[in-house]
mmCIF file of C-alpha atoms and ligand atoms in Angstrom:
data_model
loop_
_atom_site.group_PDB
_atom_site.id
_atom_site.type_symbol
_atom_site.label_atom_id
_atom_site.label_comp_id
_atom_site.label_asym_id
_atom_site.label_seq_id
_atom_site.Cartn_x
_atom_site.Cartn_y
_atom_site.Cartn_z
ATOM 1 C CA MET A 1 51.648 170.346 140.224
ATOM 2 C CA VAL A 2 54.262 169.689 137.588
ATOM 3 C CA ALA A 3 54.968 166.044 136.767
ATOM 4 C CA VAL A 4 58.698 165.458 136.514
ATOM 5 C CA SER A 5 59.840 162.347 134.816
ATOM 6 C CA PHE A 6 63.488 161.329 134.544
ATOM 7 C CA LYS A 7 65.286 158.079 134.014
ATOM 8 C CA LEU A 8 68.310 157.025 135.908
ATOM 9 C CA SER A 9 71.336 156.201 133.813
ATOM 10 C CA LEU A 10 72.143 152.480 133.621
ATOM 11 C CA ARG A 11 75.405 150.606 133.580
ATOM 12 C CA LEU A 12 75.149 148.039 130.843
ATOM 13 C CA LEU A 13 77.330 145.248 129.657
ATOM 14 C CA PHE A 14 76.505 144.198 126.104
ATOM 15 C CA VAL A 15 77.700 140.707 125.337
ATOM 16 C CA SER A 16 77.922 140.427 121.602
ATOM 17 C CA THR A 17 77.098 137.673 119.134
ATOM 18 C CA SER A 18 79.676 134.841 119.175
ATOM 19 C CA VAL A 19 79.388 133.900 115.505
ATOM 20 C CA GLY A 20 81.383 136.883 114.165
ATOM 21 C CA VAL A 21 83.853 139.668 114.802
ATOM 22 C CA LEU A 22 81.912 142.958 114.944
ATOM 23 C CA GLY A 23 82.533 144.975 111.794
ATOM 24 C CA THR A 24 82.913 141.973 109.460
ATOM 25 C CA GLY A 25 79.247 141.313 108.710
ATOM 26 C CA GLN A 26 79.560 137.682 109.793
ATOM 27 C CA GLY A 27 77.113 138.377 112.655
ATOM 28 C CA GLY A 28 74.423 139.744 110.317
ATOM 29 C CA GLY A 29 72.049 142.598 111.107
ATOM 30 C CA VAL A 30 72.432 142.314 114.859
ATOM 31 C CA GLU A 31 75.885 143.946 114.400
ATOM 32 C CA LEU A 32 74.198 147.111 113.206
ATOM 33 C CA THR A 33 71.643 146.928 115.987
ATOM 34 C CA ILE A 34 74.400 146.594 118.669
ATOM 35 C CA ALA A 35 76.291 149.548 117.090
ATOM 36 C CA CYS A 36 73.337 151.886 116.877
ATOM 37 C CA LEU A 37 71.966 151.115 120.290
ATOM 38 C CA ALA A 38 75.341 151.327 122.102
ATOM 39 C CA ARG A 39 76.099 154.758 120.509
ATOM 40 C CA GLU A 40 72.649 156.146 121.375
ATOM 41 C CA LEU A 41 72.631 154.804 124.945
ATOM 42 C CA LEU A 42 76.105 156.264 125.475
ATOM 43 C CA ARG A 43 74.933 159.618 124.019
ATOM 44 C CA ARG A 44 72.106 159.578 126.489
ATOM 45 C CA GLY A 45 74.484 159.228 129.439
ATOM 46 C CA HIS A 46 74.327 155.510 130.093
ATOM 47 C CA ASP A 47 77.536 153.577 130.702
ATOM 48 C CA VAL A 48 77.901 150.914 128.006
ATOM 49 C CA LEU A 49 80.710 148.457 127.391
ATOM 50 C CA VAL A 50 80.606 145.848 124.613
ATOM 51 C CA ALA A 51 82.281 142.493 125.116
ATOM 52 C CA ALA A 52 82.994 141.063 121.713
ATOM 53 C CA PRO A 53 85.340 138.595 119.888
ATOM 54 C CA THR A 54 88.891 139.787 119.385
ATOM 55 C CA GLY A 55 89.220 142.078 116.373
ATOM 56 C CA SER A 56 85.808 143.686 116.835
ATOM 57 C CA ARG A 57 85.585 147.406 116.038
ATOM 58 C CA LEU A 58 82.662 149.801 116.802
ATOM 59 C CA ASP A 59 83.404 153.514 116.244
ATOM 60 C CA GLY A 60 82.818 155.567 119.358
ATOM 61 C CA VAL A 61 81.958 152.597 121.596
ATOM 62 C CA PRO A 62 84.214 151.053 124.251
ATOM 63 C CA ILE A 63 84.986 147.389 123.491
ATOM 64 C CA VAL A 64 86.618 144.634 125.483
ATOM 65 C CA GLU A 65 88.011 142.111 123.125
ATOM 66 C CA ILE A 66 87.598 138.450 124.146
ATOM 67 C CA PRO A 67 89.676 135.749 122.467
ATOM 68 C CA GLY A 68 88.496 132.311 121.425
ATOM 69 C CA ARG A 69 86.990 130.369 118.571
ATOM 70 C CA LEU A 70 83.760 131.509 116.953
ATOM 71 C CA GLN A 71 80.497 129.545 117.109
ATOM 72 C CA VAL A 72 78.966 127.910 114.010
ATOM 73 C CA PRO A 73 75.816 129.926 113.090
ATOM 74 C CA ALA A 74 72.684 128.161 114.381
ATOM 75 C CA GLN A 75 70.869 128.509 110.995
ATOM 76 C CA SER A 76 73.483 126.323 109.310
ATOM 77 C CA GLN A 77 72.676 123.322 111.560
ATOM 78 C CA GLU A 78 69.834 120.778 111.608
ATOM 79 C CA ARG A 79 66.832 121.419 113.932
ATOM 80 C CA ASP A 80 67.714 118.456 116.191
ATOM 81 C CA ALA A 81 71.458 119.203 116.275
ATOM 82 C CA PRO A 82 72.941 118.819 119.789
ATOM 83 C CA ILE A 83 74.540 121.837 121.546
ATOM 84 C CA SER A 84 78.094 122.361 120.328
ATOM 85 C CA LEU A 85 81.063 124.369 121.423
ATOM 86 C CA PRO A 86 84.604 124.357 119.759
ATOM 87 C CA PRO A 87 87.725 124.059 121.942
ATOM 88 C CA ASP A 88 88.527 127.417 123.572
ATOM 89 C CA PRO A 89 85.047 128.857 122.659
ATOM 90 C CA VAL A 90 84.708 132.644 122.496
ATOM 91 C CA LEU A 91 81.059 132.128 123.674
ATOM 92 C CA GLY A 92 82.302 130.534 126.900
ATOM 93 C CA ASN A 93 85.010 133.120 127.310
ATOM 94 C CA LEU A 94 82.557 136.016 126.834
ATOM 95 C CA TRP A 95 80.228 134.634 129.494
ATOM 96 C CA ASP A 96 83.168 133.866 131.900
ATOM 97 C CA TYR A 97 84.067 137.550 131.502
ATOM 98 C CA ALA A 98 80.427 138.639 132.145
ATOM 99 C CA ARG A 99 80.192 136.415 135.218
ATOM 100 C CA SER A 100 83.445 137.584 136.801
ATOM 101 C CA ARG A 101 82.572 141.323 136.242
ATOM 102 C CA GLN A 102 78.805 141.229 136.787
ATOM 103 C CA ASP A 103 78.686 143.303 139.952
ATOM 104 C CA LYS A 104 79.949 146.370 138.050
ATOM 105 C CA TRP A 105 76.766 146.433 135.949
ATOM 106 C CA ASP A 106 73.084 146.983 136.464
ATOM 107 C CA ALA A 107 72.236 144.525 133.714
ATOM 108 C CA ILE A 108 73.924 142.321 131.155
ATOM 109 C CA VAL A 109 72.473 142.277 127.677
ATOM 110 C CA ASN A 110 72.844 139.093 125.644
ATOM 111 C CA PHE A 111 72.924 139.341 121.867
ATOM 112 C CA ALA A 112 74.089 135.790 121.199
ATOM 113 C CA PHE A 113 71.596 133.486 119.449
ATOM 114 C CA ASP A 114 72.974 130.522 121.348
ATOM 115 C CA TRP A 115 72.219 128.133 124.164
ATOM 116 C CA LEU A 116 74.834 128.992 126.779
ATOM 117 C CA PRO A 117 73.674 132.442 127.911
ATOM 118 C CA PHE A 118 70.156 131.166 128.460
ATOM 119 C CA TYR A 119 71.356 128.137 130.349
ATOM 120 C CA LEU A 120 73.575 130.296 132.547
ATOM 121 C CA THR A 121 70.913 132.838 133.428
ATOM 122 C CA PRO A 122 69.876 131.343 136.811
ATOM 123 C CA PHE A 123 73.527 131.252 137.863
ATOM 124 C CA PHE A 124 73.948 135.065 137.578
ATOM 125 C CA ARG A 125 73.298 137.570 140.341
ATOM 126 C CA ARG A 126 72.699 140.369 137.852
ATOM 127 C CA PRO A 127 69.690 140.415 135.558
ATOM 128 C CA ILE A 128 70.251 139.403 131.954
ATOM 129 C CA ALA A 129 68.119 140.949 129.121
ATOM 130 C CA HIS A 130 68.116 138.562 126.215
ATOM 131 C CA PHE A 131 67.735 140.035 122.734
ATOM 132 C CA ILE A 132 66.856 137.215 120.264
ATOM 133 C CA SER A 133 67.884 138.202 116.759
ATOM 134 C CA MET A 134 66.596 135.266 114.743
ATOM 135 C CA GLY A 135 63.466 133.089 114.410
ATOM 136 C CA SER A 136 63.485 129.530 115.774
ATOM 137 C CA THR A 137 66.231 127.310 114.261
ATOM 138 C CA GLY A 138 66.592 124.383 116.654
ATOM 139 C CA ASP A 139 64.989 122.472 119.465
ATOM 140 C CA ALA A 140 67.763 122.549 122.061
ATOM 141 C CA LEU A 141 68.040 126.365 121.931
ATOM 142 C CA ASP A 142 64.294 126.801 121.816
ATOM 143 C CA GLY A 143 63.965 124.798 125.011
ATOM 144 C CA ALA A 144 66.615 126.899 126.851
ATOM 145 C CA MET A 145 65.027 130.203 125.694
ATOM 146 C CA ALA A 146 61.546 128.977 126.698
ATOM 147 C CA ARG A 147 62.695 128.207 130.222
ATOM 148 C CA VAL A 148 64.138 131.691 130.648
ATOM 149 C CA ALA A 149 60.952 133.306 129.213
ATOM 150 C CA GLU A 150 58.946 131.343 131.643
ATOM 151 C CA ARG A 151 61.073 131.812 134.767
ATOM 152 C CA TYR A 152 62.197 135.441 134.128
ATOM 153 C CA PRO A 153 59.107 137.182 132.615
ATOM 154 C CA GLY A 154 59.858 140.311 130.619
ATOM 155 C CA THR A 155 63.523 139.634 130.008
ATOM 156 C CA VAL A 156 63.258 138.297 126.481
ATOM 157 C CA GLY A 157 63.075 140.788 123.537
ATOM 158 C CA VAL A 158 62.720 140.264 119.803
ATOM 159 C CA TYR A 159 62.548 142.344 116.617
ATOM 160 C CA THR A 160 59.098 141.445 115.267
ATOM 161 C CA ARG A 161 55.727 139.680 115.921
ATOM 162 C CA THR A 162 56.285 137.174 113.084
ATOM 163 C CA GLN A 163 59.673 136.300 114.498
ATOM 164 C CA ALA A 164 58.164 135.851 118.007
ATOM 165 C CA ALA A 165 55.500 133.575 116.500
ATOM 166 C CA THR A 166 58.188 131.039 115.491
ATOM 167 C CA PHE A 167 58.658 130.274 119.202
ATOM 168 C CA THR A 168 56.241 128.468 121.595
ATOM 169 C CA PHE A 169 56.912 131.286 124.049
ATOM 170 C CA GLY A 170 56.292 134.028 121.521
ATOM 171 C CA ASP A 171 53.584 135.744 123.567
ATOM 172 C CA ARG A 172 56.117 136.284 126.362
ATOM 173 C CA CYS A 173 58.517 138.207 124.132
ATOM 174 C CA ARG A 174 58.793 141.970 124.078
ATOM 175 C CA ILE A 175 58.586 143.318 120.592
ATOM 176 C CA LEU A 176 61.242 145.955 120.122
ATOM 177 C CA GLY A 177 61.273 146.545 116.358
ATOM 178 C CA SER A 178 64.466 148.107 114.945
ATOM 179 C CA GLY A 179 65.895 151.494 114.176
ATOM 180 C CA ILE A 180 68.908 153.121 112.533
ATOM 181 C CA ASP A 181 70.728 156.449 112.643
ATOM 182 C CA LEU A 182 68.865 158.052 109.747
ATOM 183 C CA ALA A 183 71.397 160.860 109.507
ATOM 184 C CA GLN A 184 73.836 158.344 108.035
ATOM 185 C CA TYR A 185 71.513 157.563 105.071
ATOM 186 C CA CYS A 186 71.058 160.123 102.240
ATOM 187 C CA PHE A 187 67.797 160.336 100.297
ATOM 188 C CA ASN A 188 68.474 159.761 96.556
ATOM 189 C CA ASP A 189 65.760 160.616 94.108
ATOM 190 C CA ARG A 190 67.778 159.946 90.966
ATOM 191 C CA PRO A 191 68.274 156.190 90.738
ATOM 192 C CA GLU A 192 70.065 154.357 87.947
ATOM 193 C CA ALA A 193 68.590 151.314 86.184
ATOM 194 C CA ALA A 194 70.159 148.742 88.538
ATOM 195 C CA ILE A 195 68.520 147.003 91.433
ATOM 196 C CA ALA A 196 70.196 145.936 94.699
ATOM 197 C CA TRP A 197 70.426 142.830 96.874
ATOM 198 C CA LEU A 198 72.104 143.178 100.278
ATOM 199 C CA GLY A 199 72.996 140.696 102.954
ATOM 200 C CA ARG A 200 74.957 137.685 104.019
ATOM 201 C CA ILE A 201 75.545 135.417 101.007
ATOM 202 C CA ALA A 202 74.137 132.179 102.533
ATOM 203 C CA PRO A 203 71.425 129.736 101.479
ATOM 204 C CA GLU A 204 68.697 131.074 103.802
ATOM 205 C CA LYS A 205 68.814 134.377 101.880
ATOM 206 C CA ALA A 206 68.188 132.761 98.461
ATOM 207 C CA LEU A 207 70.239 135.175 96.384
ATOM 208 C CA GLU A 208 69.656 132.860 93.411
ATOM 209 C CA ASP A 209 66.026 133.985 93.278
ATOM 210 C CA ALA A 210 67.138 137.604 92.905
ATOM 211 C CA ILE A 211 69.565 136.715 90.159
ATOM 212 C CA ALA A 212 66.962 134.645 88.300
ATOM 213 C CA ALA A 213 64.540 137.589 88.512
ATOM 214 C CA ALA A 214 67.152 140.168 87.337
ATOM 215 C CA ARG A 215 68.017 137.891 84.423
ATOM 216 C CA GLN A 216 64.298 137.567 83.464
ATOM 217 C CA ALA A 217 63.654 141.274 83.848
ATOM 218 C CA ASN A 218 66.913 142.110 82.097
ATOM 219 C CA VAL A 219 68.066 144.644 84.736
ATOM 220 C CA PRO A 220 71.509 144.774 86.322
ATOM 221 C CA LEU A 221 71.671 143.454 89.916
ATOM 222 C CA ARG A 222 74.265 144.761 92.337
ATOM 223 C CA VAL A 223 75.035 142.448 95.279
ATOM 224 C CA PHE A 224 76.755 143.633 98.497
ATOM 225 C CA GLY A 225 77.377 141.725 101.644
ATOM 226 C CA LYS A 226 79.401 139.250 103.677
ATOM 227 C CA LEU A 227 80.343 136.152 101.657
ATOM 228 C CA GLN A 228 79.467 133.642 104.349
ATOM 229 C CA ASP A 229 79.113 130.386 102.452
ATOM 230 C CA GLU A 230 81.790 129.975 99.812
ATOM 231 C CA ALA A 231 80.425 126.698 98.338
ATOM 232 C CA TYR A 232 76.984 128.313 97.903
ATOM 233 C CA TRP A 233 78.460 131.318 96.141
ATOM 234 C CA GLN A 234 80.451 129.064 93.745
ATOM 235 C CA ARG A 235 77.283 127.161 92.963
ATOM 236 C CA ILE A 236 75.398 130.423 92.151
ATOM 237 C CA GLN A 237 78.181 131.534 89.815
ATOM 238 C CA ARG A 238 78.106 128.084 88.065
ATOM 239 C CA ASP A 239 74.335 128.159 87.746
ATOM 240 C CA PHE A 240 74.061 131.725 86.420
ATOM 241 C CA PRO A 241 77.062 132.222 84.088
ATOM 242 C CA ASP A 242 75.395 134.885 81.984
ATOM 243 C CA ALA A 243 73.131 136.614 84.457
ATOM 244 C CA PRO A 244 73.536 140.469 84.769
ATOM 245 C CA PHE A 245 74.818 140.574 88.339
ATOM 246 C CA GLU A 246 77.950 141.889 89.987
ATOM 247 C CA TYR A 247 79.293 141.460 93.475
ATOM 248 C CA GLY A 248 80.644 144.691 95.110
ATOM 249 C CA GLY A 249 81.973 143.115 98.394
ATOM 250 C CA PHE A 250 80.990 143.904 101.966
ATOM 251 C CA LEU A 251 80.850 147.674 102.466
ATOM 252 C CA PRO A 252 80.786 149.918 105.554
ATOM 253 C CA THR A 253 77.562 151.735 106.084
ATOM 254 C CA ASP A 254 78.596 155.067 104.543
ATOM 255 C CA ARG A 255 79.586 153.443 101.272
ATOM 256 C CA LEU A 256 76.721 150.871 101.339
ATOM 257 C CA GLN A 257 74.046 153.624 101.640
ATOM 258 C CA ALA A 258 75.529 155.525 98.671
ATOM 259 C CA GLU A 259 75.443 152.342 96.551
ATOM 260 C CA VAL A 260 71.911 151.299 97.543
ATOM 261 C CA GLY A 261 70.625 154.863 97.055
ATOM 262 C CA ARG A 262 71.617 154.714 93.461
ATOM 263 C CA CYS A 263 69.459 151.640 92.896
ATOM 264 C CA ARG A 264 65.868 151.561 91.667
ATOM 265 C CA ALA A 265 64.750 148.955 94.208
ATOM 266 C CA LEU A 266 66.032 146.495 96.821
ATOM 267 C CA LEU A 267 65.119 142.788 96.383
ATOM 268 C CA MET A 268 64.702 140.728 99.581
ATOM 269 C CA THR A 269 64.311 136.997 98.920
ATOM 270 C CA PRO A 270 64.624 135.189 102.317
ATOM 271 C CA ARG A 271 63.896 131.486 102.237
ATOM 272 C CA TRP A 272 63.472 131.476 106.009
ATOM 273 C CA VAL A 273 61.376 133.614 108.414
ATOM 274 C CA GLU A 274 63.664 136.588 108.434
ATOM 275 C CA ALA A 275 63.476 138.038 112.010
ATOM 276 C CA PHE A 276 63.571 141.592 110.769
ATOM 277 C CA GLY A 277 65.806 142.497 107.800
ATOM 278 C CA ASN A 278 67.787 145.658 108.681
ATOM 279 C CA VAL A 279 68.644 146.126 105.001
ATOM 280 C CA ALA A 280 64.980 146.873 104.313
ATOM 281 C CA ILE A 281 64.964 149.997 106.534
ATOM 282 C CA GLU A 282 68.420 151.004 105.300
ATOM 283 C CA ALA A 283 67.099 150.981 101.716
ATOM 284 C CA LEU A 284 63.919 152.846 102.714
ATOM 285 C CA ALA A 285 65.997 155.497 104.470
ATOM 286 C CA CYS A 286 67.765 156.184 101.097
ATOM 287 C CA GLY A 287 64.352 156.406 99.309
ATOM 288 C CA VAL A 288 64.696 152.993 97.772
ATOM 289 C CA PRO A 289 61.540 150.856 97.500
ATOM 290 C CA VAL A 290 61.734 147.268 98.741
ATOM 291 C CA ILE A 291 60.440 144.251 96.840
ATOM 292 C CA ALA A 292 60.206 141.374 99.281
ATOM 293 C CA TYR A 293 58.767 137.926 99.752
ATOM 294 C CA GLN A 294 55.676 138.156 101.860
ATOM 295 C CA ARG A 295 56.972 136.375 104.928
ATOM 296 C CA GLY A 296 58.860 137.266 108.158
ATOM 297 C CA GLY A 297 60.120 140.678 109.134
ATOM 298 C CA PRO A 298 59.971 142.276 105.631
ATOM 299 C CA ALA A 299 56.273 141.589 105.477
ATOM 300 C CA GLU A 300 55.841 143.749 108.562
ATOM 301 C CA ILE A 301 58.027 146.475 107.213
ATOM 302 C CA VAL A 302 56.965 147.050 103.553
ATOM 303 C CA CYS A 303 53.751 148.918 102.866
ATOM 304 C CA ASP A 304 52.588 147.010 99.815
ATOM 305 C CA GLY A 305 52.051 149.419 96.877
ATOM 306 C CA LYS A 306 53.335 152.423 98.865
ATOM 307 C CA THR A 307 56.911 151.701 99.836
ATOM 308 C CA GLY A 308 57.511 148.613 97.794
ATOM 309 C CA PHE A 309 55.786 145.396 96.944
ATOM 310 C CA LEU A 310 55.191 142.107 98.839
ATOM 311 C CA VAL A 311 55.166 139.136 96.524
ATOM 312 C CA GLU A 312 54.458 135.409 96.767
ATOM 313 C CA PRO A 313 57.392 133.765 98.586
ATOM 314 C CA ASP A 314 59.877 131.650 96.601
ATOM 315 C CA SER A 315 58.548 133.012 93.273
ATOM 316 C CA PRO A 316 61.041 134.818 91.018
ATOM 317 C CA PRO A 317 58.193 135.628 88.575
ATOM 318 C CA GLY A 318 56.513 137.609 91.291
ATOM 319 C CA LEU A 319 59.724 139.622 91.758
ATOM 320 C CA VAL A 320 59.856 140.266 87.976
ATOM 321 C CA ASP A 321 56.318 141.538 87.943
ATOM 322 C CA ALA A 322 57.072 143.869 90.888
ATOM 323 C CA ILE A 323 60.211 145.164 89.248
ATOM 324 C CA ALA A 324 58.170 146.165 86.189
ATOM 325 C CA ARG A 325 55.865 148.305 88.429
ATOM 326 C CA ILE A 326 58.554 149.867 90.610
ATOM 327 C CA ASP A 327 58.312 153.334 89.097
ATOM 328 C CA THR A 328 54.781 153.651 90.579
ATOM 329 C CA ILE A 329 56.371 153.906 94.051
ATOM 330 C CA ASP A 330 57.132 157.436 95.330
ATOM 331 C CA ARG A 331 60.690 157.374 96.699
ATOM 332 C CA SER A 332 59.999 160.140 99.197
ATOM 333 C CA ALA A 333 57.305 157.934 100.774
ATOM 334 C CA CYS A 334 60.031 155.377 101.471
ATOM 335 C CA ARG A 335 62.194 157.863 103.293
ATOM 336 C CA ARG A 336 59.138 159.145 105.161
ATOM 337 C CA GLN A 337 58.299 155.609 106.366
ATOM 338 C CA ALA A 338 61.844 155.153 107.644
ATOM 339 C CA GLU A 339 61.652 158.464 109.505
ATOM 340 C CA ALA A 340 58.192 157.768 110.975
ATOM 341 C CA GLU A 341 58.755 154.158 112.052
ATOM 342 C CA TYR A 342 62.524 153.345 112.271
ATOM 343 C CA SER A 343 64.271 156.278 113.876
ATOM 344 C CA LEU A 344 67.023 155.512 116.326
ATOM 345 C CA PRO A 345 65.673 157.703 119.141
ATOM 346 C CA ALA A 346 62.289 155.891 119.030
ATOM 347 C CA PHE A 347 63.989 152.540 118.930
ATOM 348 C CA CYS A 348 66.284 153.474 121.833
ATOM 349 C CA ASP A 349 63.267 154.729 123.855
ATOM 350 C CA ARG A 350 61.745 151.251 123.670
ATOM 351 C CA TRP A 351 65.038 149.647 124.722
ATOM 352 C CA GLU A 352 65.518 152.091 127.617
ATOM 353 C CA THR A 353 62.002 151.333 128.904
ATOM 354 C CA TRP A 354 62.653 147.630 128.526
ATOM 355 C CA LEU A 355 66.025 147.643 130.326
ATOM 356 C CA HIS A 356 64.730 149.830 133.163
ATOM 357 C CA ALA A 357 61.943 147.335 133.657
ATOM 358 C CA VAL A 358 64.343 144.376 133.623
ATOM 359 C CA VAL A 359 66.478 146.064 136.271
ATOM 360 C CA ALA A 360 63.551 147.234 138.399
ATOM 361 C CA CYS A 361 62.006 143.785 138.399
ATOM 362 C CA GLN A 362 65.132 142.163 139.738
ATOM 363 C CA GLN A 363 65.529 144.898 142.412
ATOM 364 C CA SER A 364 61.973 144.363 143.616
ATOM 365 C CA ALA A 365 62.593 140.617 143.833
ATOM 366 C CA LEU A 366 65.652 141.123 146.190
HETATM 367 N N1 UDP B 1 75.632 144.987 105.381
HETATM 368 C C1 UDP B 1 76.799 145.773 105.387
HETATM 369 N N2 UDP B 1 77.518 145.907 104.257
HETATM 370 C C2 UDP B 1 77.202 145.286 103.060
HETATM 371 C C3 UDP B 1 76.005 144.504 103.119
HETATM 372 C C4 UDP B 1 75.233 144.378 104.225
HETATM 373 O O1 UDP B 1 77.109 146.384 106.433
HETATM 374 O O2 UDP B 1 77.961 145.470 102.093
HETATM 375 C C5 UDP B 1 74.866 144.835 106.649
HETATM 376 C C6 UDP B 1 73.611 145.623 106.638
HETATM 377 O O3 UDP B 1 73.787 146.943 107.023
HETATM 378 C C7 UDP B 1 72.710 144.849 107.668
HETATM 379 C C8 UDP B 1 73.344 143.487 107.621
HETATM 380 O O4 UDP B 1 74.489 143.506 106.792
HETATM 381 O O5 UDP B 1 72.824 145.433 108.961
HETATM 382 C C9 UDP B 1 72.361 142.380 107.186
HETATM 383 O O6 UDP B 1 71.410 142.311 108.142
HETATM 384 P P1 UDP B 1 69.878 141.805 107.958
HETATM 385 O O7 UDP B 1 69.159 142.166 109.229
HETATM 386 O O8 UDP B 1 69.347 142.330 106.706
HETATM 387 O O9 UDP B 1 69.972 140.224 107.842
HETATM 388 P P2 UDP B 1 70.686 139.079 108.748
HETATM 389 O O10 UDP B 1 72.108 138.936 108.262
HETATM 390 O O11 UDP B 1 70.628 139.571 110.133
HETATM 391 O O12 UDP B 1 69.964 137.835 108.530
#
């Protein structure tokens, strides 16, 4: 007998992050995750619509634009901060939209790292798959997420194990990893002297450590990413008037990969438990080794000594030492790791299996 396996196509409403307009970088790495997944799921024959703040753009993906004021990012608030919503909140408007159209979809996928979608889950008829894109930042949100993880087993997904471990309900999370469209990233075996730093310019990313290391190692540092915290950026410029760094702005993926490919290494200096760090796999895809603090997502990604170096957290001298050894890393091994572990088809397979399980579980409960 021949075993035939096929998967039914799903109708999926993605509800985007509410801290930023897609395409601006304000939402961080989850923007890239939404874009990659939506395109691949559509290519596989699923029906996907992304509800996102007005002005959002995703090439090749249908978007419904929802007006309203953006949320303040959770990581910029104190752990015991109360729940907050601005007047006319885009978060509330996104979930009003999802509620009023829910019967058109098999499942709703929540990408907002915020309290409201978790709180609303029991009030929806359709299943909600919650993708958590950061580690724990605050007690009120943790509580709402824990209740959903408990009451709706299997519906909460995360990037990494270390991210899951920041939550009390970590063992109930589905580890989904990440993936990117590798065809968009060119392997570059002829780097220049400069090193790169990519990401949102915000305190939890500790750009100042990378600048201090570049100054001590006397190598140029090229910085690209969303300028999220203007006061922090001004402080950095004041504190490092003579350091060899330049800011190249926030670039779209095609230009970003060309710039990072030219660099000898990527520095990742997160002060927090980085949930994943999409920039790490983007660099690896270009053949660029990653030097990262040994904590959070990057510590699960980098193969120490093979595709980069993991160094003592919060230690610029550790970064300097690793920069000095960077030519011992074979750049083709970096690209190979990206291909073996972070391909979009493999990532999307895990998502498809997860979403089918979420839908099946609700159907069997009816
Ligand atoms: N990024 C970009 N253009 C830039 C610099 C960064 O598009 O000039 C994107 C990058 O592709 C990545 C995101 O910014 O997807 C940063 O995400 P990451 O997961 O590294 O960190 P997060 O911001 O989520 O903490």
